[in-house]
Coordinates of C-alpha atoms and ligand atoms in Angstrom, one line a residue:
X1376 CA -6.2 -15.0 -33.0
X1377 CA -8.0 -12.0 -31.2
X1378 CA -8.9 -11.8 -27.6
X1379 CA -11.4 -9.6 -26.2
X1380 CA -11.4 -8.0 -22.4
X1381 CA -14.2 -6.2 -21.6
X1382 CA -13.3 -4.4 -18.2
X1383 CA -16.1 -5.1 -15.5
X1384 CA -15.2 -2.6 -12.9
X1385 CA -14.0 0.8 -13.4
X1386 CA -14.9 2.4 -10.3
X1387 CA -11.8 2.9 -7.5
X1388 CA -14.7 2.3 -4.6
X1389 CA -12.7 4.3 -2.7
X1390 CA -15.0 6.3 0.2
X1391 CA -13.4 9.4 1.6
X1392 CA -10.3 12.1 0.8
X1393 CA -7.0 11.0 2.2
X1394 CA -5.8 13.2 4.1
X1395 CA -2.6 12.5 2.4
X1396 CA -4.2 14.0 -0.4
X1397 CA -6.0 16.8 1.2
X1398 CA -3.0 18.7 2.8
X1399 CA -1.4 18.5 -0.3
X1400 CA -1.3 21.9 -2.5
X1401 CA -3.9 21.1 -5.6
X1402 CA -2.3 19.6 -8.1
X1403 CA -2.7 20.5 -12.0
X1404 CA -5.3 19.7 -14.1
X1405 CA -5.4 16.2 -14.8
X1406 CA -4.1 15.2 -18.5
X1407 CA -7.4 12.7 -20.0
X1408 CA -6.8 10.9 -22.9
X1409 CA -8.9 12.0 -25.6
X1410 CA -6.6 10.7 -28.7
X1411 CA -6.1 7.4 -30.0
X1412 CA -2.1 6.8 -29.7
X1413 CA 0.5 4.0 -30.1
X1414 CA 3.2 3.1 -27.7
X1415 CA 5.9 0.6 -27.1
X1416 CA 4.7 0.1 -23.7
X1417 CA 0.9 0.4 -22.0
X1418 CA 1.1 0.3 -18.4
X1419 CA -2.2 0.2 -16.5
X1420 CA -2.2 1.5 -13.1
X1421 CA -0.5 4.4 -11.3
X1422 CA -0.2 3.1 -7.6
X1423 CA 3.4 1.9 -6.4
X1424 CA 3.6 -1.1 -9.2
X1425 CA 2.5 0.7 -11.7
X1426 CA 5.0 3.6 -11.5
X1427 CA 7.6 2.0 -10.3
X1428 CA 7.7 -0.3 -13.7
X1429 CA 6.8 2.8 -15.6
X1430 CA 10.0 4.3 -14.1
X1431 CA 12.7 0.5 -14.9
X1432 CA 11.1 0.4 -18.1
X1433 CA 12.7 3.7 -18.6
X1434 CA 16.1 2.8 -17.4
X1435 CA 15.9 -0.5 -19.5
X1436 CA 14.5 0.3 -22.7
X1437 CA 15.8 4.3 -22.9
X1438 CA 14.7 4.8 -26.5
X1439 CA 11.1 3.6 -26.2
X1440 CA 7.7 5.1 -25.8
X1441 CA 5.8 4.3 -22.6
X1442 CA 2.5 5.4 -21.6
X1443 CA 0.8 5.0 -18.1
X1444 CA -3.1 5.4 -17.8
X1445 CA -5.0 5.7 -14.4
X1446 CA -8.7 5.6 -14.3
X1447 CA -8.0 8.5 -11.0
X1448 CA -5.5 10.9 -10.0
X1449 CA -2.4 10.0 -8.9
X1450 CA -2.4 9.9 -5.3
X1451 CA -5.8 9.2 -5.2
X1452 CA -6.0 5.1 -4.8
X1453 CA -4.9 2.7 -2.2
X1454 CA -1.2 4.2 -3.2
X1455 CA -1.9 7.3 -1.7
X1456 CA -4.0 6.5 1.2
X1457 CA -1.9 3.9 3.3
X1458 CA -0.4 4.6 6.3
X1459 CA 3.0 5.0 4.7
X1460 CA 5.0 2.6 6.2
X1461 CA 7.5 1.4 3.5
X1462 CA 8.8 -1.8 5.3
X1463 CA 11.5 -3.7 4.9
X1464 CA 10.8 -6.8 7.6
X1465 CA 8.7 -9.8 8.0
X1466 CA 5.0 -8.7 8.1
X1467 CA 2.9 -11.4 8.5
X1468 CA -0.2 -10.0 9.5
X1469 CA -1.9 -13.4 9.4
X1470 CA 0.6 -14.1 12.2
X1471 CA 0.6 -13.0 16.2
X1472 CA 4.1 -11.6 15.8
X1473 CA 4.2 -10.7 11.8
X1474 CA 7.3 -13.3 12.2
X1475 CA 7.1 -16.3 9.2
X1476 CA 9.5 -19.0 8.8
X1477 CA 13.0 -17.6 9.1
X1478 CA 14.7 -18.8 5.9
X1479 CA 11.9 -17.3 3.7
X1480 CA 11.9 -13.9 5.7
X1481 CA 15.7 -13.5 5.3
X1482 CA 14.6 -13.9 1.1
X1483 CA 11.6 -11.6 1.9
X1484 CA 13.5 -9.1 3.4
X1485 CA 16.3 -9.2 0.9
X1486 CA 13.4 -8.1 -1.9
X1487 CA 11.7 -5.6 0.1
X1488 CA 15.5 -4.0 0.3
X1489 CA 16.0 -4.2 -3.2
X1490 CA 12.7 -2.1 -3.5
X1491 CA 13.1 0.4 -1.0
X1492 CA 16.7 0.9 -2.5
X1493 CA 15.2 1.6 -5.9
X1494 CA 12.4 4.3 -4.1
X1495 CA 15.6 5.9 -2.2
X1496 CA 17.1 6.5 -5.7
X1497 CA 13.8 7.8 -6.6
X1498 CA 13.3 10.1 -4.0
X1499 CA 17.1 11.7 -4.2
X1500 CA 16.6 12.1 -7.9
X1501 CA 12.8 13.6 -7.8
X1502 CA 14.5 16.0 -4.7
X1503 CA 11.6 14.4 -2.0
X1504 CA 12.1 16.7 1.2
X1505 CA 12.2 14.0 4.3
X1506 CA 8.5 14.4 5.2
X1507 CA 7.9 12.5 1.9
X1508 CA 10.8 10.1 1.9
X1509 CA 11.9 9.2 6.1
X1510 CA 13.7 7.0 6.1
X1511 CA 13.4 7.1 10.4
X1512 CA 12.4 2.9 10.6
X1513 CA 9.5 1.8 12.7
X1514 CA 8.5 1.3 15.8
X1515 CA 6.3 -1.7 17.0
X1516 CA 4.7 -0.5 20.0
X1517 CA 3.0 -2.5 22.4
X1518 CA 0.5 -0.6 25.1
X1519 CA -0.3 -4.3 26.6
X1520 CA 2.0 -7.0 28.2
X1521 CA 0.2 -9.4 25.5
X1522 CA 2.0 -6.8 23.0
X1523 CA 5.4 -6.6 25.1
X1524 CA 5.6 -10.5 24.7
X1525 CA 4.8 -10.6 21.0
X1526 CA 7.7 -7.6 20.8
X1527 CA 9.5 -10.3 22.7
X1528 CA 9.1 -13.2 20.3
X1529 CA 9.7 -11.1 17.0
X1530 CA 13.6 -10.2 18.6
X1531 CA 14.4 -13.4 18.7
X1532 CA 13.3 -13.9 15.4
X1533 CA 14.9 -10.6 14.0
X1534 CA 17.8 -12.3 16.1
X1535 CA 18.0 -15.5 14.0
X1536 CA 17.4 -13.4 10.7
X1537 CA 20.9 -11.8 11.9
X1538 CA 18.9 -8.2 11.9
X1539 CA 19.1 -5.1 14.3
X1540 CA 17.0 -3.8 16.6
X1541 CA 16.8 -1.4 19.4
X1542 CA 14.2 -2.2 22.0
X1543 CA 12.8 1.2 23.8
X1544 CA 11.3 1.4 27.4
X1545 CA 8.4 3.2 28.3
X1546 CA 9.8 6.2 29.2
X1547 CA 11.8 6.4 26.1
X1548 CA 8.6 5.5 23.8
X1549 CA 7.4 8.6 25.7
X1550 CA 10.5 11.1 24.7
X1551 CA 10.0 9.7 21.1
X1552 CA 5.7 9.6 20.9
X1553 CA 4.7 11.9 23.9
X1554 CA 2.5 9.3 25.1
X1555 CA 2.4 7.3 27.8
X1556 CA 0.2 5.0 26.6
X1557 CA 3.0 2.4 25.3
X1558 CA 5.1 0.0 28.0
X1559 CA 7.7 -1.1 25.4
X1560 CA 8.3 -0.5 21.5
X1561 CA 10.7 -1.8 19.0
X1562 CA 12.8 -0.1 16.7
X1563 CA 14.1 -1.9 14.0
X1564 CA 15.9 1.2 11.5
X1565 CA 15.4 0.2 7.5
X1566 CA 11.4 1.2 7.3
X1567 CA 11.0 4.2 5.1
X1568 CA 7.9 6.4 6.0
X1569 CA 6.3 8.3 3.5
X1570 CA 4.0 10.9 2.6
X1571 CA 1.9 8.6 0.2
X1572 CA 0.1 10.7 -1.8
X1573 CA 3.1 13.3 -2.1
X1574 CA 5.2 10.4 -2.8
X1575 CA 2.9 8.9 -5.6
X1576 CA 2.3 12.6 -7.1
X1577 CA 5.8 13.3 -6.9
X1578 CA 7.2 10.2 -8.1
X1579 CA 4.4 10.5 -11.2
X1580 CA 6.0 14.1 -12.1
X1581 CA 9.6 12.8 -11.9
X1582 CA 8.7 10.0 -14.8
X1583 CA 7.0 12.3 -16.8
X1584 CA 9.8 13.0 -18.5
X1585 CA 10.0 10.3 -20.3
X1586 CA 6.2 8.7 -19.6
X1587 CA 3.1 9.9 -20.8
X1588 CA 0.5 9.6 -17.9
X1589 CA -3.3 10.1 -18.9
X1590 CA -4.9 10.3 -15.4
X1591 CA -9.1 9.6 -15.3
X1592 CA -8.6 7.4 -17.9
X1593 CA -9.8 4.3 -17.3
X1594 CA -9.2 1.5 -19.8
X1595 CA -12.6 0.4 -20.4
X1596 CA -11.6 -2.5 -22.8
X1597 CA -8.4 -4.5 -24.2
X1598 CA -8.1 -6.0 -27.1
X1599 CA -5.1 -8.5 -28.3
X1600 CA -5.2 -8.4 -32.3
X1601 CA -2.4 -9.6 -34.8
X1602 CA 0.1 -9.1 -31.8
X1603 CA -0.6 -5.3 -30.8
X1604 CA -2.6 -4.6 -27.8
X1605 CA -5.7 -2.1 -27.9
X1606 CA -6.9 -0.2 -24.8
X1607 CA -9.9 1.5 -24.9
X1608 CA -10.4 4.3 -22.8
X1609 CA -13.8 6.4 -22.8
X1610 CA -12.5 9.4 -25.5
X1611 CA -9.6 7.9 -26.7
X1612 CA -7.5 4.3 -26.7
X1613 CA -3.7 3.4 -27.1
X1614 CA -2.4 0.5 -29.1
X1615 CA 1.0 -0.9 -28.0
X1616 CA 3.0 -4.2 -28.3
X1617 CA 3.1 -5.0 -24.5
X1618 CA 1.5 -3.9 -21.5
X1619 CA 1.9 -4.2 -17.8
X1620 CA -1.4 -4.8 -15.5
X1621 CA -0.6 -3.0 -12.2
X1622 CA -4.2 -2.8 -11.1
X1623 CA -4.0 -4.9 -7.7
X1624 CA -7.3 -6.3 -6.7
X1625 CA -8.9 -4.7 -10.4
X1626 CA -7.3 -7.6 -11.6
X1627 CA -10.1 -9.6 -11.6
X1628 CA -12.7 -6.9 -13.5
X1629 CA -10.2 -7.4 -16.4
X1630 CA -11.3 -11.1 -16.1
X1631 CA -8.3 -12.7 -14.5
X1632 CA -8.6 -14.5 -10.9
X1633 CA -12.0 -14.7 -10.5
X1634 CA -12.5 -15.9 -7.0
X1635 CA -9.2 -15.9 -6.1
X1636 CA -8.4 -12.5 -4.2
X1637 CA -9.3 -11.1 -1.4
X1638 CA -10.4 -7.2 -1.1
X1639 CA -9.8 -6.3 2.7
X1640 CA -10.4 -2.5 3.4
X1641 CA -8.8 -0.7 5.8
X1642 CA -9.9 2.7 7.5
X1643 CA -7.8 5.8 8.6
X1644 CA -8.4 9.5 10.5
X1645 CA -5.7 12.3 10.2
X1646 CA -6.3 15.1 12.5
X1647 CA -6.7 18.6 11.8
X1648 CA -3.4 20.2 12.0
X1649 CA -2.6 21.2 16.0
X1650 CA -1.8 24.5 16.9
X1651 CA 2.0 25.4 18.6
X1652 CA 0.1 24.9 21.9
X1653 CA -0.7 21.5 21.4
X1654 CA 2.2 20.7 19.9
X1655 CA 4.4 21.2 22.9
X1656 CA 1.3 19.9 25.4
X1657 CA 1.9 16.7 23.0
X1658 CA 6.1 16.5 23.5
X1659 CA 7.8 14.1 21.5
X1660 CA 9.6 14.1 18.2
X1661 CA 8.5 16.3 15.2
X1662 CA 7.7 13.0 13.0
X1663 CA 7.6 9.2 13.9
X1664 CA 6.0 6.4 12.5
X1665 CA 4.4 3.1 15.1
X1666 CA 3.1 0.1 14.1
X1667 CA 1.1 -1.6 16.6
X1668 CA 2.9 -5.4 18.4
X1669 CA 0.2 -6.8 17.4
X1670 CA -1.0 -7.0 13.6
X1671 CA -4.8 -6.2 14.5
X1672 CA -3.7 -3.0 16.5
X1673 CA -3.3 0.6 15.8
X1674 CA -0.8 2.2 13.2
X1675 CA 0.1 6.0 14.7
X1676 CA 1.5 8.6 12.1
X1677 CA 2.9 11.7 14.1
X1678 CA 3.8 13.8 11.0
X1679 CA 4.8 17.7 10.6
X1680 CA 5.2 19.7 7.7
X1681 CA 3.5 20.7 4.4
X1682 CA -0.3 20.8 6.7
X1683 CA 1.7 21.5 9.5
X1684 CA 1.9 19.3 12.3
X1685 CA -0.8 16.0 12.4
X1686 CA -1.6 12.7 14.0
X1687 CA -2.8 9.7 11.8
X1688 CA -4.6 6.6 13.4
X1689 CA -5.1 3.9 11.2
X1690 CA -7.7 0.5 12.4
X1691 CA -10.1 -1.8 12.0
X1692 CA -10.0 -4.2 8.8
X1693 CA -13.5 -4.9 6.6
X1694 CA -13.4 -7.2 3.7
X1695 CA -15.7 -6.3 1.1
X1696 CA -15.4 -8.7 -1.8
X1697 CA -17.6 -6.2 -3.5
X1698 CA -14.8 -3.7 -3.8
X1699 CA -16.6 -0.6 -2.9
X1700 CA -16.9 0.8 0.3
X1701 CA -19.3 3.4 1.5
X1702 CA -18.8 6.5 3.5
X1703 CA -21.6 4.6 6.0
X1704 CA -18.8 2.1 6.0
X1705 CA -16.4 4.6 6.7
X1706 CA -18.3 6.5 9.5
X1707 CA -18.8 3.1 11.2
X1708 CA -15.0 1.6 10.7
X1709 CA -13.8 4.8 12.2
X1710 CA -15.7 5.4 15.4
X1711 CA -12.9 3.4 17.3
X1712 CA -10.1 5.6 15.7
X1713 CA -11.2 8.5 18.0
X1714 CA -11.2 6.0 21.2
X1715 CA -8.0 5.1 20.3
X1716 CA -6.5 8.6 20.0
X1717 CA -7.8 9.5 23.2
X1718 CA -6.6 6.6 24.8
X1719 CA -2.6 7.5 23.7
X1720 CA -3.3 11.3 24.1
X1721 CA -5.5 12.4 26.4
X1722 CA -3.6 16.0 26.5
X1723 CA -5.4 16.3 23.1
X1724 CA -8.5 16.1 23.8
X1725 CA -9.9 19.1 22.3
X1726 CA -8.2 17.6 18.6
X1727 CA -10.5 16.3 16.4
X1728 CA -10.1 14.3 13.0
X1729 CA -10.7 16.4 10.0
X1730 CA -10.2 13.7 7.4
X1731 CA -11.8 10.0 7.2
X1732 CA -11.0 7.5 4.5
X1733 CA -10.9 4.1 3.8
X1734 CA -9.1 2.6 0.7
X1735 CA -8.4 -1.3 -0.3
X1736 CA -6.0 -4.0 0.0
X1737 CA -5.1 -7.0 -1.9
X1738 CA -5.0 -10.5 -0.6
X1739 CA -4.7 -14.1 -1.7
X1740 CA -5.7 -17.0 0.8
X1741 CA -2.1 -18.6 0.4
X1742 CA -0.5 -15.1 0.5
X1743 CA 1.0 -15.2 -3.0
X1744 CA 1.1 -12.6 -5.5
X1745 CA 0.1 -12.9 -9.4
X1746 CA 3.2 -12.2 -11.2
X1747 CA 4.4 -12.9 -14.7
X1748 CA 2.5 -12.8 -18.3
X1749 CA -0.6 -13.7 -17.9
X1750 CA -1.8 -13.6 -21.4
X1751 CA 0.8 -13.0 -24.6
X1752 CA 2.9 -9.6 -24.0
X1753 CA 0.3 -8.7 -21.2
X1754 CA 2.3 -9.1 -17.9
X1755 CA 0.9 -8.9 -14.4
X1756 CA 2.2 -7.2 -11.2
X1757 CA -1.0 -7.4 -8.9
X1758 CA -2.2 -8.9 -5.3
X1759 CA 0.9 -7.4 -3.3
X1760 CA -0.8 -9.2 0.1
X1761 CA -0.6 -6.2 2.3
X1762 CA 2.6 -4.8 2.1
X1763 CA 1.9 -2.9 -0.7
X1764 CA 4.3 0.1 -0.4
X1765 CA 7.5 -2.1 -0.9
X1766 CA 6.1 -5.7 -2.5
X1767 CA 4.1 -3.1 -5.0
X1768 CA 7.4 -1.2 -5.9
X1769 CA 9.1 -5.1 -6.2
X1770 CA 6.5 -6.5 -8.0
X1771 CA 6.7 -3.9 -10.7
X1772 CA 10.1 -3.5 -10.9
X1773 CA 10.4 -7.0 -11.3
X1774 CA 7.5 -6.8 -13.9
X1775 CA 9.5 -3.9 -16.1
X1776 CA 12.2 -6.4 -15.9
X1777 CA 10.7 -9.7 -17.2
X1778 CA 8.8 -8.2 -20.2
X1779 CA 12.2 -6.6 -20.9
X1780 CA 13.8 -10.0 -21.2
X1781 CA 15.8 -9.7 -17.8
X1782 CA 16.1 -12.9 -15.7
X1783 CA 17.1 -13.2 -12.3
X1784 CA 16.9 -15.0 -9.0
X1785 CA 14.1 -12.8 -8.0
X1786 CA 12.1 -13.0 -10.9
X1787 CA 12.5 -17.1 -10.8
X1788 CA 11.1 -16.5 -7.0
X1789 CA 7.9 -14.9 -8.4
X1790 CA 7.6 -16.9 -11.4
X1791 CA 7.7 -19.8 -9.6
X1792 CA 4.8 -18.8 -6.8
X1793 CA 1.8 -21.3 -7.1
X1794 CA -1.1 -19.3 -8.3
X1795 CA -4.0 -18.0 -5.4
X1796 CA -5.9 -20.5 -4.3
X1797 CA -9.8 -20.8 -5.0
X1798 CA -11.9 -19.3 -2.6
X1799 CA -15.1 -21.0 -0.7
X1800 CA -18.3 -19.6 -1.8
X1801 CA -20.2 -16.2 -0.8
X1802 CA -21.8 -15.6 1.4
X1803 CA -19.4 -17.7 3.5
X1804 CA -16.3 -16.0 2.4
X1805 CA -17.9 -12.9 3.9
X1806 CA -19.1 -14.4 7.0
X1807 CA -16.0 -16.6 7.6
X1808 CA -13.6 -13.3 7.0
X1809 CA -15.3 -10.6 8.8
X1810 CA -15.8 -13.3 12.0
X1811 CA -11.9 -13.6 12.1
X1812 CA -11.0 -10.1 11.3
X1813 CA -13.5 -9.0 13.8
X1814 CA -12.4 -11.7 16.4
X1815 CA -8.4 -11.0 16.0
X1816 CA -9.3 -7.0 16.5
X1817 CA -11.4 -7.9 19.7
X1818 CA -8.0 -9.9 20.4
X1819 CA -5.9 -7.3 20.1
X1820 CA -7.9 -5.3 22.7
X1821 CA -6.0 -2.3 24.0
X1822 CA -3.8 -2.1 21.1
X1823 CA -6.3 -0.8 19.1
Ligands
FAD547 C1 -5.6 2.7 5.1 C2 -4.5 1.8 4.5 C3 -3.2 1.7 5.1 C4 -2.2 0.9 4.5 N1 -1.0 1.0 5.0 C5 0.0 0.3 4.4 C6 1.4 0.5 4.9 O1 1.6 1.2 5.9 N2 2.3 -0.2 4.3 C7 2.1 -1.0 3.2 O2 3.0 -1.7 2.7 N3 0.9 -1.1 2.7 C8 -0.2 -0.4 3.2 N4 -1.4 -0.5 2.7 C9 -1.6 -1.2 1.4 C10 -1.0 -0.5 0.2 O3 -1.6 0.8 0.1 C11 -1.4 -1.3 -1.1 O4 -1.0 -2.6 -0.9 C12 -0.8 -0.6 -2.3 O5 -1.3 0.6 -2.6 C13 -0.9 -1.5 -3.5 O6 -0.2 -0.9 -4.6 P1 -0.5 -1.2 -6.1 O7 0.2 -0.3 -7.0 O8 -0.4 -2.6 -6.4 O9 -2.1 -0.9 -6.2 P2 -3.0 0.5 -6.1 O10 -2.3 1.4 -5.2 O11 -4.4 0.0 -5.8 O12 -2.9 1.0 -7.6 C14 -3.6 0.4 -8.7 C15 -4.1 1.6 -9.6 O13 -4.7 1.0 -10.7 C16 -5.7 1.9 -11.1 N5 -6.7 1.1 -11.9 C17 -7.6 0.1 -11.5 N6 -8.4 -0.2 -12.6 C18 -8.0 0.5 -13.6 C19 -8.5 0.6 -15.0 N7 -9.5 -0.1 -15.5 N8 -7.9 1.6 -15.8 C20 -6.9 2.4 -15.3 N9 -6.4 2.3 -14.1 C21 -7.0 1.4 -13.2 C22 -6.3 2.4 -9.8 O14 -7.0 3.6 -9.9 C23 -5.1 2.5 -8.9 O15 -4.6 3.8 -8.9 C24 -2.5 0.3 3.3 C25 -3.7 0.4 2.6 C26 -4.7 1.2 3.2 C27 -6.0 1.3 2.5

């Protein structure tokens, strides 16, 4: 039996350079592919799943040859243009208060935990300085009393969960953000913050040891023949018994999930770096990370060191079942991301963004991922439903473990997910998507 996957979509549709990206020294040339080679293991993708099951595969199978392939550079995709939160907590964003049932959030949590742990491990082996790897938690700021109350309602919840939290006044949301824009915020300690692209870069050179990472290499085709897999890449192709598909949304131009996922995009700004002036006309602490009380709000990034010292605003949420975005979407998505820095620091007037980008997330309707082998020997870790950083480290780690022949509670969990429901027809799964994402951000009004 032979089967036959022509890949649809090789294009990242990414518009803009992450700023991530751009302060970042240049990297080396990029290693193509231009062989054809034979592995033990193909994994496809080199975003948070992808090198994170690249990375247990290595623990669990020591004396056997893995090869990762990414059709960009590392650091490049959706991995390395996020806002970096790494989070550990209930994150519902189709909720008010990102607060789900609390039974199933204690589980959640638990996993996200086990993932982060994993990335700490990482980032002390690899020797990330702490502007890559923070692990500083998160605060959820609210500027509104609507956003004060939603606080309100996810402490009682963190409450029931049996988790910590500190709550901060305004005054001490000032010492910590040197705005006064926020009444209240949230503190709750076991979020990681990252530098995304330096931690996807960086995390890619610590494997590399013992991975062989082709980067603008896409796999064009796959091929299941007589049990060995064949990936076709455009000057070269590797043949290996199993492979891991940690492609995210891509999923579905290798065939699989048609109609079931969701592509939202989500836009960001970074600043030019500030000169000493502004940095003490701003106040606050060096680095610190806020996610806005309500889901539809503003993510803030203060950040400081390699590109010197930086504020990130990240809004506004666009889904594009087309997977590409244009920098005309860009331009337009990110017109509010200036309001809403002058809004929180009007001391910085003068500062303007230097880097725009958008970049792509993942979601099915009943917010499940697609986990488990999906066709002999190929094994998926895709659709990570928005919190990427830590369910994309989870879901591959939990992926290098199943094709490994590890079982555990975890793994059951996944396995055991219905699969992502079917989705209504275009052009009302545009209409009906964009209305409500545009509605809940007109909602969310000053917290934007
Ligand atoms: C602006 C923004 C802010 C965000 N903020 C956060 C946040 O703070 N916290 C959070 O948890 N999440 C956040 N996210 C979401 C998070 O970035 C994603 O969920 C996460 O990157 C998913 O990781 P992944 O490894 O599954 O997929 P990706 O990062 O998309 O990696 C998949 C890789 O597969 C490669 N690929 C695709 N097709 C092929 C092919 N044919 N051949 C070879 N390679 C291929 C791609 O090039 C890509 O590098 C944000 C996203 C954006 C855009």
């Amino acid at each position: 039996m032979s089967l036959k996957i022509q890949v649809k979509n090789t294009r990242h549709g990414n518009p803009g350079v992450s700023g991530w990206y751009a302060i970042l020294p240049e990297p080396d040339p990029p290693n193509v592919l231009q062989d054809d080679i034979t592995a033990d293991w193909l994994v496809i993708g080199g975003g948070f799943a992808g090198l994170s099951a690249a990375r247990r595969l290595c623990q669990l199978r020591e004396n056997e040859s893995i090869v990762l392939l990414d059709s960009i550079r590392i650091g490049e995709g959706s991995s390395g243009r996020n806002s970096g939160f790494m989070i550990d907590l209930p994150h519902d964003i189709s909720t008010d208060s990102y607060a789900g049932a609390v039974e199933q959030d204690v589980l959640q949590t638990r996993k996200n935990r086990y993932a982060i742990a994993f990335a700490a491990k990482a980032a002390e082996e690899f020797g990330f300085p702490q502007e890559v790897f923070n692990p500083c938690g998160k605060i959820n700021a609210a500027a509104t009393e609507k956003g004060d109350q939603h606080n309100r309602e996810y402490i009682e919840h963190l409450k029931a969960m049996g988790e910590e939290s500190t709550w901060l006044d305004a005054a001490e949301m000032k010492r910590i953000t040197g705005s006064e824009y926020y009444l209240s915020g949230l503190l709750t300690p076991k979020t990681v913050t990252i530098q995304a692209a330096a931690y996807t870069r960086g995390f890619a050179r610590g494997i590399s040891r013992n991975v062989n990472i082709y980067e603008k290499t896409p796999v064009v085709a796959l091929e299941h023949t007589n049990g060995v897999w064949h990936a076709r890449t455009p000057n070269g192709s590797v043949k290996a018994s199993k492979v891991i598909l940690s492609v995210n949304g891509h999923l579905q131009s290798f065939g699989f999930m048609q109609r079931r996922l969701m592509h939202i995009f989500l836009y960001a700004s970074m600043t030019r770096a500030l000169s000493s002036a502004e940095v003490r006309k701003l106040g606050g602490e060096p680095s610190w990370g806020v996610a806005p009380a309500n889901p539809f709000g503003s993510s803030v990034r203060k950040i400081s060191g390699v590109g010197g010292h930086r504020v990130l605003m990240r809004n506004k949420f666009h889904f594009n079942s087309s997977m590409e975005a244009t920098e005309r979407d860009v331009q337009r998505a990110v017109r509010g991301h200036d309001r809403s820095f002058q809004r929180r620091f009007p001391m910085l007037k003068d500062v303007e963004m230097e880097y725009r980008w958008g970049g792509r997330l993942c979601l099915s309707w009943n917010n499940v991922p697609v986990f488990g082998e999906i066709e002999e020997s190929l094994f998926a870790a895709c659709c990570q439903n928005g919190l990427g950083v830590s369910k994309g480290t989870l879901a591959g780690i939990l992926a290098a473990e199943y094709a490994s022949g590890v079982r555990n509670s975890y793994i059951e969990d996944y396995l055991n997910e219905a699969q992502p429901t079917r989705l209504p027809p275009e052009p009302f799964v545009n209409i009906g998507a964009n209305a409500y994402l545009n509605w809940q951000e007109w909602c969310a009004g000053l917290e934007k």
